[in-house]
mmCIF file of C-alpha atoms in Angstrom:
data_model
loop_
_atom_site.group_PDB
_atom_site.id
_atom_site.type_symbol
_atom_site.label_atom_id
_atom_site.label_comp_id
_atom_site.label_asym_id
_atom_site.label_seq_id
_atom_site.Cartn_x
_atom_site.Cartn_y
_atom_site.Cartn_z
ATOM 1 C CA MET A 292 13.102 68.506 -23.311
ATOM 2 C CA THR A 293 11.112 66.825 -20.525
ATOM 3 C CA VAL A 294 12.908 65.241 -17.578
ATOM 4 C CA LEU A 295 11.328 62.655 -15.291
ATOM 5 C CA VAL A 296 12.953 62.369 -11.859
ATOM 6 C CA ILE A 297 11.966 59.374 -9.735
ATOM 7 C CA GLN A 298 12.848 58.413 -6.174
ATOM 8 C CA ILE A 299 14.214 54.888 -5.691
ATOM 9 C CA PRO A 300 12.819 53.604 -2.346
ATOM 10 C CA PRO A 301 15.478 52.897 0.330
ATOM 11 C CA ARG A 302 17.053 49.463 0.306
ATOM 12 C CA GLN A 303 15.716 46.845 2.754
ATOM 13 C CA ARG A 304 17.807 46.492 5.889
ATOM 14 C CA LEU A 305 17.627 44.771 9.258
ATOM 15 C CA HIS A 306 17.094 46.783 12.405
ATOM 16 C CA VAL A 307 16.627 45.879 16.033
ATOM 17 C CA GLU A 308 13.250 46.467 17.588
ATOM 18 C CA ARG A 309 12.535 45.219 21.075
ATOM 19 C CA GLY A 310 15.575 43.004 21.036
ATOM 20 C CA LEU A 311 14.529 41.153 17.873
ATOM 21 C CA LYS A 312 15.941 41.518 14.352
ATOM 22 C CA VAL A 313 13.148 42.018 11.879
ATOM 23 C CA PRO A 314 13.252 43.044 8.229
ATOM 24 C CA PHE A 315 13.112 46.731 7.502
ATOM 25 C CA ASP A 316 9.806 46.972 5.606
ATOM 26 C CA SER A 317 9.982 49.733 3.035
ATOM 27 C CA THR A 318 8.934 47.610 0.088
ATOM 28 C CA THR A 319 6.624 49.469 -2.221
ATOM 29 C CA LYS A 320 5.933 49.354 -5.911
ATOM 30 C CA GLU A 321 5.073 53.020 -6.082
ATOM 31 C CA TYR A 322 7.582 55.742 -6.889
ATOM 32 C CA HIS A 323 7.570 59.412 -6.016
ATOM 33 C CA TYR A 324 8.251 61.397 -9.165
ATOM 34 C CA ALA A 325 8.674 64.934 -10.475
ATOM 35 C CA LEU A 326 8.307 65.970 -14.108
ATOM 36 C CA THR A 327 9.907 69.133 -15.484
ATOM 37 C CA SER A 328 10.424 70.664 -18.895
ATOM 38 C CA ASN A 329 13.171 73.123 -17.942
ATOM 39 C CA GLY A 330 14.862 71.545 -14.910
ATOM 40 C CA THR A 331 13.562 74.087 -12.405
ATOM 41 C CA ASP A 332 9.766 74.228 -12.623
ATOM 42 C CA LEU A 333 7.450 71.325 -11.831
ATOM 43 C CA SER A 334 5.082 70.232 -14.574
ATOM 44 C CA ARG A 335 3.661 67.232 -12.696
ATOM 45 C CA GLN A 336 4.323 65.381 -9.460
ATOM 46 C CA GLY A 337 2.930 62.404 -7.666
ATOM 47 C CA CYS A 338 3.417 58.809 -6.600
ATOM 48 C CA CYS A 339 2.384 55.842 -8.725
ATOM 49 C CA LEU A 340 3.306 52.432 -10.110
ATOM 50 C CA PRO A 341 6.192 52.293 -12.605
ATOM 51 C CA ALA A 342 3.883 51.515 -15.530
ATOM 52 C CA LEU A 343 1.900 54.701 -14.792
ATOM 53 C CA LEU A 344 4.898 57.038 -14.668
ATOM 54 C CA PRO A 345 4.658 59.842 -17.247
ATOM 55 C CA LYS A 346 6.770 59.610 -20.382
ATOM 56 C CA ALA A 347 9.791 61.887 -20.690
ATOM 57 C CA ASP A 348 12.832 62.481 -22.866
ATOM 58 C CA VAL A 349 15.272 61.882 -20.000
ATOM 59 C CA VAL A 350 14.797 59.769 -16.865
ATOM 60 C CA VAL A 351 16.837 60.406 -13.710
ATOM 61 C CA ALA A 352 16.713 58.070 -10.713
ATOM 62 C CA VAL A 353 17.525 59.504 -7.265
ATOM 63 C CA LEU A 354 18.869 57.303 -4.466
ATOM 64 C CA ALA A 355 18.004 57.816 -0.819
ATOM 65 C CA ASP A 356 20.603 59.405 1.483
ATOM 66 C CA ILE A 357 21.216 56.153 3.379
ATOM 67 C CA ASP A 358 21.871 54.125 0.203
ATOM 68 C CA VAL A 359 25.093 55.883 -0.798
ATOM 69 C CA SER A 360 28.305 55.903 1.210
ATOM 70 C CA TRP A 361 31.126 58.359 0.569
ATOM 71 C CA HIS A 362 34.903 57.933 0.561
ATOM 72 C CA ARG A 363 37.586 60.487 -0.136
ATOM 73 C CA ILE A 364 40.822 59.237 -1.688
ATOM 74 C CA THR A 365 43.656 60.348 -3.920
ATOM 75 C CA LEU A 366 42.526 59.178 -7.326
ATOM 76 C CA PRO A 367 45.016 56.659 -8.782
ATOM 77 C CA LYS A 368 46.631 57.257 -12.165
ATOM 78 C CA ALA A 369 45.152 54.197 -13.853
ATOM 79 C CA PRO A 370 43.739 53.632 -17.354
ATOM 80 C CA ALA A 371 39.978 53.983 -17.683
ATOM 81 C CA ALA A 372 39.606 50.228 -18.296
ATOM 82 C CA LYS A 373 41.380 49.424 -15.008
ATOM 83 C CA MET A 374 40.101 52.303 -12.884
ATOM 84 C CA SER A 375 37.350 50.240 -11.230
ATOM 85 C CA ALA A 376 39.817 47.559 -10.103
ATOM 86 C CA ALA A 377 42.228 50.233 -8.858
ATOM 87 C CA LEU A 378 39.494 51.854 -6.757
ATOM 88 C CA MET A 379 38.492 48.490 -5.322
ATOM 89 C CA GLY A 380 42.085 47.842 -4.305
ATOM 90 C CA ILE A 381 42.256 51.141 -2.435
ATOM 91 C CA LEU A 382 38.839 50.983 -0.741
ATOM 92 C CA GLU A 383 38.505 47.238 -0.121
ATOM 93 C CA GLU A 384 39.101 47.492 3.617
ATOM 94 C CA SER A 385 36.785 50.502 3.961
ATOM 95 C CA LEU A 386 33.752 48.911 2.334
ATOM 96 C CA LEU A 387 31.023 47.212 4.331
ATOM 97 C CA GLU A 388 30.070 44.995 1.382
ATOM 98 C CA ASP A 389 32.162 42.561 -0.645
ATOM 99 C CA ALA A 390 33.973 44.163 -3.567
ATOM 100 C CA GLU A 391 31.953 42.239 -6.172
ATOM 101 C CA ASN A 392 28.723 43.552 -4.605
ATOM 102 C CA THR A 393 29.777 47.207 -4.613
ATOM 103 C CA LEU A 394 29.512 49.826 -7.320
ATOM 104 C CA LEU A 395 32.056 52.641 -7.089
ATOM 105 C CA ALA A 396 31.497 55.888 -8.973
ATOM 106 C CA LEU A 397 33.931 58.730 -9.567
ATOM 107 C CA ALA A 398 33.079 62.322 -8.786
ATOM 108 C CA PRO A 399 32.443 64.565 -11.784
ATOM 109 C CA LEU A 400 35.620 66.096 -13.245
ATOM 110 C CA ALA A 401 37.800 63.922 -10.991
ATOM 111 C CA THR A 402 41.502 64.235 -11.891
ATOM 112 C CA PRO A 403 44.029 61.378 -11.405
ATOM 113 C CA GLY A 404 46.566 62.218 -8.731
ATOM 114 C CA GLN A 405 44.166 64.648 -7.012
ATOM 115 C CA SER A 406 41.815 64.206 -4.059
ATOM 116 C CA ALA A 407 38.353 63.054 -5.166
ATOM 117 C CA TRP A 408 35.113 61.756 -3.694
ATOM 118 C CA ILE A 409 34.010 58.202 -4.488
ATOM 119 C CA ALA A 410 30.386 57.103 -4.089
ATOM 120 C CA ALA A 411 29.694 53.479 -3.143
ATOM 121 C CA VAL A 412 26.354 51.701 -3.733
ATOM 122 C CA HIS A 413 25.159 48.126 -3.246
ATOM 123 C CA LEU A 414 25.409 46.852 -6.836
ATOM 124 C CA PRO A 415 22.972 43.870 -6.845
ATOM 125 C CA TRP A 416 20.235 45.964 -5.226
ATOM 126 C CA LEU A 417 20.641 48.880 -7.636
ATOM 127 C CA THR A 418 20.813 46.533 -10.621
ATOM 128 C CA SER A 419 17.553 44.877 -9.600
ATOM 129 C CA GLU A 420 15.859 48.254 -9.124
ATOM 130 C CA LEU A 421 16.875 49.420 -12.595
ATOM 131 C CA ALA A 422 15.796 46.093 -14.102
ATOM 132 C CA ALA A 423 12.358 46.400 -12.478
ATOM 133 C CA LEU A 424 11.946 49.871 -13.991
ATOM 134 C CA GLU A 425 13.063 48.652 -17.416
ATOM 135 C CA GLN A 426 10.442 45.901 -17.299
ATOM 136 C CA ALA A 427 7.899 48.719 -16.998
ATOM 137 C CA LYS A 428 9.507 50.464 -20.027
ATOM 138 C CA VAL A 429 11.127 53.116 -17.838
ATOM 139 C CA PHE A 430 14.750 53.416 -18.981
ATOM 140 C CA VAL A 431 16.925 55.323 -16.529
ATOM 141 C CA ASP A 432 19.560 57.544 -18.131
ATOM 142 C CA ARG A 433 21.232 58.781 -14.954
ATOM 143 C CA VAL A 434 21.411 57.636 -11.342
ATOM 144 C CA VAL A 435 22.233 60.395 -8.871
ATOM 145 C CA PRO A 436 22.476 60.742 -5.081
ATOM 146 C CA SER A 437 19.865 62.874 -3.388
ATOM 147 C CA ILE A 438 22.653 64.676 -1.525
ATOM 148 C CA GLY A 439 26.424 64.519 -1.392
ATOM 149 C CA PRO A 440 29.439 66.253 0.152
ATOM 150 C CA ASP A 441 29.359 69.961 -0.563
ATOM 151 C CA THR A 442 31.456 72.985 0.304
ATOM 152 C CA VAL A 443 28.289 74.713 1.539
ATOM 153 C CA ALA A 444 26.985 72.924 4.630
ATOM 154 C CA SER A 445 23.358 71.824 4.597
ATOM 155 C CA GLY A 446 21.013 69.794 6.745
ATOM 156 C CA HIS A 447 17.812 68.114 5.636
ATOM 157 C CA PHE A 448 15.244 66.660 8.062
ATOM 158 C CA SER A 449 12.909 63.892 6.942
ATOM 159 C CA GLU A 450 10.772 61.138 8.404
ATOM 160 C CA ASN A 451 12.689 58.065 9.572
ATOM 161 C CA PRO A 452 11.135 54.909 8.049
ATOM 162 C CA ASP A 453 12.905 52.819 10.723
ATOM 163 C CA SER A 454 11.058 54.400 13.629
ATOM 164 C CA ALA A 455 7.399 53.991 14.509
ATOM 165 C CA GLY A 456 7.554 55.677 17.934
ATOM 166 C CA ALA A 457 5.137 58.290 19.073
ATOM 167 C CA ASP A 458 7.884 60.809 19.850
ATOM 168 C CA ALA A 459 8.045 63.174 16.870
ATOM 169 C CA GLY A 460 11.753 63.884 17.383
ATOM 170 C CA ALA A 461 12.581 60.200 17.436
ATOM 171 C CA SER A 462 10.861 59.649 14.101
ATOM 172 C CA LEU A 463 13.166 62.030 12.205
ATOM 173 C CA ILE A 464 16.552 61.672 10.576
ATOM 174 C CA LEU A 465 18.997 64.389 9.636
ATOM 175 C CA SER A 466 21.123 64.275 6.479
ATOM 176 C CA TRP A 467 24.103 66.482 7.265
ATOM 177 C CA SER A 468 26.282 67.424 4.299
ATOM 178 C CA HIS A 469 29.507 69.441 4.475
ATOM 179 C CA ALA A 470 32.901 69.678 2.821
ATOM 180 C CA GLU A 471 34.251 66.700 4.784
ATOM 181 C CA GLY A 472 31.502 64.255 3.919
ATOM 182 C CA LEU A 473 27.919 63.258 4.569
ATOM 183 C CA ALA A 474 26.246 61.715 7.616
ATOM 184 C CA VAL A 475 22.703 60.429 8.079
ATOM 185 C CA LEU A 476 21.818 60.707 11.774
ATOM 186 C CA PRO A 477 18.670 59.815 13.742
ATOM 187 C CA LEU A 478 17.506 62.605 16.043
ATOM 188 C CA GLU A 479 16.743 60.073 18.773
ATOM 189 C CA GLY A 480 19.454 60.225 21.424
ATOM 190 C CA SER A 481 22.361 62.635 21.573
ATOM 191 C CA LEU A 482 24.497 61.485 18.643
ATOM 192 C CA ALA A 483 23.182 64.108 16.226
ATOM 193 C CA ARG A 484 23.715 66.988 18.720
ATOM 194 C CA HIS A 485 27.283 65.862 19.409
ATOM 195 C CA TYR A 486 28.030 65.469 15.691
ATOM 196 C CA LEU A 487 26.725 68.850 14.548
ATOM 197 C CA PRO A 488 29.170 71.739 15.012
ATOM 198 C CA ARG A 489 28.060 74.478 17.370
ATOM 199 C CA PRO A 490 27.482 77.028 16.017
ATOM 200 C CA ALA A 491 26.723 75.773 12.534
ATOM 201 C CA PRO A 492 28.910 77.108 9.703
ATOM 202 C CA VAL A 493 27.888 80.446 8.237
ATOM 203 C CA GLY A 494 25.518 80.013 5.329
ATOM 204 C CA THR A 495 24.244 76.571 6.392
ATOM 205 C CA ARG A 496 21.024 75.677 4.603
ATOM 206 C CA TRP A 497 18.332 73.954 6.689
ATOM 207 C CA THR A 498 15.462 72.198 4.922
ATOM 208 C CA ALA A 499 12.790 69.686 5.918
ATOM 209 C CA THR A 500 9.947 67.705 4.432
ATOM 210 C CA PRO A 501 6.477 69.109 5.261
ATOM 211 C CA GLY A 502 5.811 66.353 7.805
ATOM 212 C CA ALA A 503 9.130 66.910 9.593
ATOM 213 C CA ALA A 504 9.308 70.709 9.560
ATOM 214 C CA GLN A 505 7.642 71.474 12.908
ATOM 215 C CA ALA A 506 9.571 68.848 14.887
ATOM 216 C CA ALA A 507 12.813 69.858 13.138
ATOM 217 C CA GLU A 508 12.412 73.519 14.134
ATOM 218 C CA GLN A 509 11.746 72.509 17.744
ATOM 219 C CA TRP A 510 14.826 70.258 17.811
ATOM 220 C CA LEU A 511 17.070 72.733 15.980
ATOM 221 C CA GLY A 512 15.773 75.961 17.509
ATOM 222 C CA LEU A 513 15.937 77.619 14.087
ATOM 223 C CA PRO A 514 13.490 78.031 11.209
ATOM 224 C CA VAL A 515 13.841 75.569 8.330
ATOM 225 C CA GLN A 516 12.764 75.810 4.712
ATOM 226 C CA ILE A 517 10.047 73.366 3.738
ATOM 227 C CA MET A 518 11.155 71.208 0.801
ATOM 228 C CA PRO A 519 8.643 68.633 -0.446
ATOM 229 C CA ILE A 520 9.929 65.434 -2.034
ATOM 230 C CA PRO A 521 9.338 66.595 -5.645
ATOM 231 C CA LEU A 522 11.371 69.771 -5.144
ATOM 232 C CA ARG A 523 14.201 67.810 -3.561
ATOM 233 C CA LEU A 524 14.128 65.409 -6.505
ATOM 234 C CA LEU A 525 14.476 68.331 -8.916
ATOM 235 C CA GLN A 526 17.356 69.704 -6.885
ATOM 236 C CA ALA A 527 19.111 66.331 -6.948
ATOM 237 C CA SER A 528 18.632 65.976 -10.718
ATOM 238 C CA ARG A 529 20.704 69.127 -11.323
ATOM 239 C CA THR A 530 23.845 67.574 -9.886
ATOM 240 C CA LEU A 531 26.715 66.594 -12.175
ATOM 241 C CA TRP A 532 26.959 63.184 -10.527
ATOM 242 C CA ASN A 533 26.027 60.052 -12.448
ATOM 243 C CA LEU A 534 26.444 56.716 -10.665
ATOM 244 C CA ARG A 535 25.946 54.715 -13.877
ATOM 245 C CA GLN A 536 29.634 53.976 -14.294
ATOM 246 C CA PHE A 537 31.855 50.973 -15.040
ATOM 247 C CA SER A 538 29.732 47.792 -14.992
ATOM 248 C CA LEU A 539 26.519 49.823 -14.667
ATOM 249 C CA THR A 540 27.196 52.009 -17.706
ATOM 250 C CA ARG A 541 24.089 52.022 -19.814
ATOM 251 C CA GLN A 542 24.284 49.949 -23.001
ATOM 252 C CA ARG A 543 22.652 51.515 -26.043
ATOM 253 C CA ARG A 544 21.963 49.582 -29.229
ATOM 254 C CA GLY A 545 20.062 50.093 -32.451
ATOM 255 C CA LEU A 546 17.050 52.375 -32.456
ATOM 256 C CA ARG A 547 17.385 52.961 -28.728
ATOM 257 C CA ALA A 548 20.899 54.353 -29.230
ATOM 258 C CA ALA A 549 19.701 56.636 -32.019
ATOM 259 C CA HIS A 550 16.830 57.827 -29.842
ATOM 260 C CA ASP A 551 19.226 58.526 -26.957
ATOM 261 C CA VAL A 552 21.504 60.549 -29.224
ATOM 262 C CA TYR A 553 18.475 62.516 -30.430
ATOM 263 C CA ARG A 554 17.372 63.203 -26.853
ATOM 264 C CA GLN A 555 20.873 64.245 -25.818
ATOM 265 C CA PHE A 556 21.054 66.656 -28.751
ATOM 266 C CA TRP A 557 17.975 68.491 -27.432
ATOM 267 C CA MET A 558 19.180 68.648 -23.827
ATOM 268 C CA PRO A 559 19.843 72.118 -22.344
ATOM 269 C CA ASP A 560 23.594 71.422 -22.170
ATOM 270 C CA TRP A 561 23.648 71.257 -25.977
ATOM 271 C CA ARG A 562 21.840 74.573 -26.467
ATOM 272 C CA SER A 563 25.042 76.419 -27.486
ATOM 273 C CA PHE A 564 25.914 73.668 -29.949
ATOM 274 C CA ARG A 565 22.431 73.834 -31.481
ATOM 275 C CA TRP A 566 22.666 77.606 -31.874
ATOM 276 C CA GLY A 567 26.094 77.241 -33.464
ATOM 277 C CA LEU A 568 24.799 74.588 -35.847
ATOM 278 C CA LEU A 569 21.826 76.776 -36.757
ATOM 279 C CA ILE A 570 24.076 79.790 -37.405
ATOM 280 C CA LEU A 571 26.436 77.651 -39.497
ATOM 281 C CA ALA A 572 23.532 76.261 -41.540
ATOM 282 C CA SER A 573 22.190 79.814 -42.029
ATOM 283 C CA ILE A 574 25.577 81.025 -43.234
ATOM 284 C CA HIS A 575 25.816 78.117 -45.669
ATOM 285 C CA LEU A 576 22.275 78.779 -46.923
ATOM 286 C CA LEU A 577 23.032 82.472 -47.359
ATOM 287 C CA GLY A 578 26.274 81.595 -49.157
ATOM 288 C CA LEU A 579 24.467 79.211 -51.508
ATOM 289 C CA ASN A 580 21.867 81.860 -52.307
ATOM 290 C CA LEU A 581 24.564 84.455 -52.985
ATOM 291 C CA TRP A 582 26.456 81.995 -55.188
ATOM 292 C CA ALA A 583 23.254 81.133 -57.098
ATOM 293 C CA TRP A 584 22.552 84.853 -57.554
ATOM 294 C CA HIS A 585 26.121 85.334 -58.847
ATOM 295 C CA GLN A 586 25.750 82.445 -61.282
ATOM 296 C CA GLN A 587 22.403 83.783 -62.517
ATOM 297 C CA ALA A 588 23.981 87.187 -63.031
ATOM 298 C CA GLN A 589 26.821 85.656 -65.063
ATOM 299 C CA ILE A 590 24.395 83.632 -67.196
ATOM 300 C CA LYS A 591 22.286 86.715 -67.834
ATOM 301 C CA ALA A 592 25.408 88.702 -68.756
ATOM 302 C CA ARG A 593 26.491 86.016 -71.226
ATOM 303 C CA GLN A 594 23.002 85.867 -72.757
ATOM 304 C CA THR A 595 23.049 89.642 -73.135
ATOM 305 C CA ALA A 596 26.476 89.468 -74.769
ATOM 306 C CA LEU A 597 25.298 86.752 -77.188
ATOM 307 C CA THR A 598 22.236 88.792 -78.110
ATOM 308 C CA HIS A 599 24.393 91.876 -78.690
ATOM 309 C CA THR A 600 26.829 89.861 -80.842
ATOM 310 C CA LEU A 601 23.972 88.397 -82.895
ATOM 311 C CA LYS A 602 22.348 91.775 -83.578
ATOM 312 C CA THR A 603 25.688 93.400 -84.348
ATOM 313 C CA SER A 604 26.848 90.643 -86.699
ATOM 314 C CA PHE A 605 23.471 90.091 -88.357
ATOM 315 C CA PRO A 606 21.501 93.359 -88.297
ATOM 316 C CA ARG A 607 18.581 91.817 -90.153
ATOM 317 C CA VAL A 608 17.753 89.700 -87.086
ATOM 318 C CA GLN A 609 15.337 91.854 -85.099
ATOM 319 C CA VAL A 610 13.722 89.379 -82.710
ATOM 320 C CA VAL A 611 16.059 87.184 -80.656
ATOM 321 C CA LEU A 612 14.495 83.970 -79.352
ATOM 322 C CA ASP A 613 17.518 81.671 -79.191
ATOM 323 C CA ALA A 614 20.743 83.540 -79.938
ATOM 324 C CA PRO A 615 23.083 80.519 -80.408
ATOM 325 C CA LEU A 616 20.655 78.675 -82.694
ATOM 326 C CA GLN A 617 19.825 81.779 -84.715
ATOM 327 C CA MET A 618 23.503 82.630 -85.081
ATOM 328 C CA TYR A 619 24.252 79.087 -86.229
ATOM 329 C CA LYS A 620 21.546 79.255 -88.884
ATOM 330 C CA GLU A 621 22.778 82.645 -90.099
ATOM 331 C CA LEU A 622 26.330 81.296 -90.410
ATOM 332 C CA GLN A 623 25.064 78.294 -92.340
ATOM 333 C CA ALA A 624 23.182 80.599 -94.695
ATOM 334 C CA LEU A 625 26.330 82.676 -95.278
ATOM 335 C CA ARG A 626 28.339 79.545 -96.035
ATOM 336 C CA GLN A 627 25.770 78.399 -98.559
ATOM 337 C CA THR A 628 25.761 81.828 -100.172
ATOM 338 C CA ALA A 629 29.561 81.768 -100.381
ATOM 339 C CA GLY A 630 29.551 78.217 -101.765
ATOM 340 C CA GLN A 631 31.277 76.705 -98.699
ATOM 341 C CA PRO A 632 30.046 73.415 -97.222
ATOM 342 C CA GLY A 633 28.397 73.576 -93.805
ATOM 343 C CA ASP A 634 29.256 71.540 -90.755
ATOM 344 C CA GLU A 635 26.624 68.922 -91.535
ATOM 345 C CA ASP A 636 26.804 68.958 -95.327
ATOM 346 C CA PHE A 637 27.691 65.924 -97.395
ATOM 347 C CA GLU A 638 31.038 67.385 -98.433
ATOM 348 C CA SER A 639 32.132 67.940 -94.814
ATOM 349 C CA ALA A 640 31.178 64.397 -93.784
ATOM 350 C CA LEU A 641 32.878 62.895 -96.843
ATOM 351 C CA GLN A 642 36.032 64.923 -96.227
ATOM 352 C CA ALA A 643 36.195 63.744 -92.596
ATOM 353 C CA ALA A 644 35.719 60.098 -93.656
ATOM 354 C CA ALA A 645 38.378 60.375 -96.330
ATOM 355 C CA ALA A 646 40.900 61.846 -93.891
ATOM 356 C CA ALA A 647 40.315 59.007 -91.424
ATOM 357 C CA TRP A 648 40.076 56.183 -93.960
ATOM 358 C CA PRO A 649 42.560 53.334 -93.148
ATOM 359 C CA LEU A 650 45.383 53.019 -95.662
ATOM 360 C CA ASP A 651 44.985 49.231 -95.808
ATOM 361 C CA ARG A 652 41.315 49.429 -96.833
ATOM 362 C CA PRO A 653 40.100 49.687 -100.438
ATOM 363 C CA PRO A 654 37.846 52.572 -101.501
ATOM 364 C CA VAL A 655 34.323 52.467 -100.174
ATOM 365 C CA GLU A 656 31.963 50.394 -102.268
ATOM 366 C CA HIS A 657 28.682 51.944 -101.144
ATOM 367 C CA LEU A 658 27.699 55.139 -99.319
ATOM 368 C CA GLN A 659 24.492 57.018 -98.517
ATOM 369 C CA TYR A 660 23.878 60.507 -97.090
ATOM 370 C CA LYS A 661 20.592 61.480 -95.462
ATOM 371 C CA ASN A 662 19.603 64.065 -92.832
ATOM 372 C CA GLY A 663 23.195 64.865 -91.911
ATOM 373 C CA ARG A 664 24.199 61.198 -91.541
ATOM 374 C CA LEU A 665 26.752 59.546 -93.869
ATOM 375 C CA SER A 666 26.523 55.735 -94.081
ATOM 376 C CA LEU A 667 29.595 53.842 -95.371
ATOM 377 C CA ALA A 668 29.805 50.126 -96.185
ATOM 378 C CA ALA A 669 32.171 48.437 -93.745
ATOM 379 C CA GLN A 670 32.123 44.757 -94.531
ATOM 380 C CA GLY A 671 35.301 42.981 -93.562
ATOM 381 C CA TRP A 672 36.557 45.695 -91.212
ATOM 382 C CA THR A 673 38.477 44.497 -88.166
ATOM 383 C CA PRO A 674 37.702 45.913 -84.712
ATOM 384 C CA THR A 675 41.093 47.627 -84.720
ATOM 385 C CA GLN A 676 40.365 49.391 -88.003
ATOM 386 C CA VAL A 677 36.963 50.520 -86.761
ATOM 387 C CA GLU A 678 38.479 51.896 -83.548
ATOM 388 C CA GLN A 679 41.236 53.760 -85.433
ATOM 389 C CA PHE A 680 38.634 55.251 -87.788
ATOM 390 C CA ARG A 681 36.467 56.280 -84.824
ATOM 391 C CA HIS A 682 39.337 58.074 -83.032
ATOM 392 C CA ALA A 683 40.283 59.929 -86.211
ATOM 393 C CA VAL A 684 36.795 61.299 -86.944
ATOM 394 C CA VAL A 685 36.064 62.134 -83.299
ATOM 395 C CA ARG A 686 38.995 64.560 -83.343
ATOM 396 C CA GLN A 687 37.247 66.352 -86.220
ATOM 397 C CA GLY A 688 33.989 66.744 -84.292
ATOM 398 C CA TRP A 689 32.137 63.713 -85.645
ATOM 399 C CA GLU A 690 30.822 60.629 -83.939
ATOM 400 C CA VAL A 691 30.593 57.100 -85.351
ATOM 401 C CA GLN A 692 28.066 54.319 -84.923
ATOM 402 C CA SER A 693 29.168 50.966 -86.291
ATOM 403 C CA ASP A 694 27.975 47.420 -86.857
ATOM 404 C CA GLU A 695 29.260 44.540 -88.988
ATOM 405 C CA MET A 696 27.833 46.030 -92.204
ATOM 406 C CA GLN A 697 28.328 49.806 -92.061
ATOM 407 C CA LEU A 698 29.747 52.909 -90.390
ATOM 408 C CA ILE A 699 27.458 55.886 -89.762
ATOM 409 C CA LEU A 700 28.995 59.357 -89.350
ATOM 410 C CA SER A 701 27.055 62.246 -87.832
ATOM 411 C CA ARG A 702 28.086 65.578 -86.435
ATOM 412 C CA HIS A 703 28.884 65.334 -82.709
ATOM 413 C CA SER A 704 25.965 66.525 -80.596
ATOM 414 C CA GLU A 705 28.175 68.977 -78.710
ATOM 415 C CA ARG A 706 28.943 70.754 -81.988
ATOM 416 C CA ARG A 707 25.272 71.430 -82.648
ATOM 417 C CA PRO A 708 23.582 74.386 -81.002
ATOM 418 C CA ARG A 709 20.648 73.388 -78.828
ATOM 419 C CA PRO A 710 17.441 75.382 -78.430
ATOM 420 C CA GLY A 711 17.356 77.295 -75.169
ATOM 421 C CA GLY A 712 20.977 78.468 -74.998
ATOM 422 C CA GLY A 713 24.502 77.073 -75.070
ATOM 423 C CA SER A 714 26.562 76.183 -78.125
#
């Protein structure tokens, strides 16, 4: 199961440079990406146009730290269909954007009535980014933040796209995550030093991009772990967060839906289910084989019993090829020797016809017997009379074919032994 993780470039903003407001220029059509087959090891990495991104079973889009804001609230007890409106009502005054331009996403495993984190994203911008990827045939399954509030404090240093100054420290930003939230702070000035607790919590993880590592260590006074963009993308993809909620929930139709179900089935989270399904199928297959073996054993036992009965009843039969057929022929021979009519003899057919003959019909005017089939003239018979005659002879083991001119009696096929077994 291959997973493609791509970095969505930060959203355009306005910033002040030399007293003038100019557009924040981070527009680029290239995307950093990381490809993995197991979620932990890199198979490929790079930066390219959307159309050149490698194909994968699952696509995860990662948002920049500055593109997601975080709010902690007591989750309202509202139905799923009305949860988005309920969240908007609670957070309306805390949002920097209008409610209709904001996407709110619930934390994984959030429970109504309990404290939960809510992620907020600019909806029109994110919608346009996903649409641009879809035009390039890149369909995003999950949208995740690159970092979020965590019980284990962590700080990540990276280059600041807003700053073009020569001072290395001024060109960095710090993403500080802890149990109380997340802050993205420029290292220029004293805000970051005042915001960070001194000393840092025990177990704090410090990371930095390769280009920011040296300046980060000088500013922090501590060593930091180098984390290139692809590795950070992989780390972000392992989160349980998925910002594709409410109005941004992915719509799946037709073959695309079937393909998504197939991909989900082969995801690592479904490994236990797949093993269970395989074990269940193996048990069923083993059970079917055992049942088939049991049935074969019963058939063989019955064939052996038939052969034993044939040889015991008719000692002159030495070679058994078809026990039921041979036994039938031997019985017919005994009947003929004893002067008794056989099942398919003329006397038996005539006796069956006589017993079923309607009382309101005159004696038969014409009959013919050939090859075990008795033909009787039936001119003037009503459908009711034919049906009554049929039911009567069927109970005696005969079957009837009829037309407007005659009735034809023959021994029912189930009463005849068939070559190959069964009587």
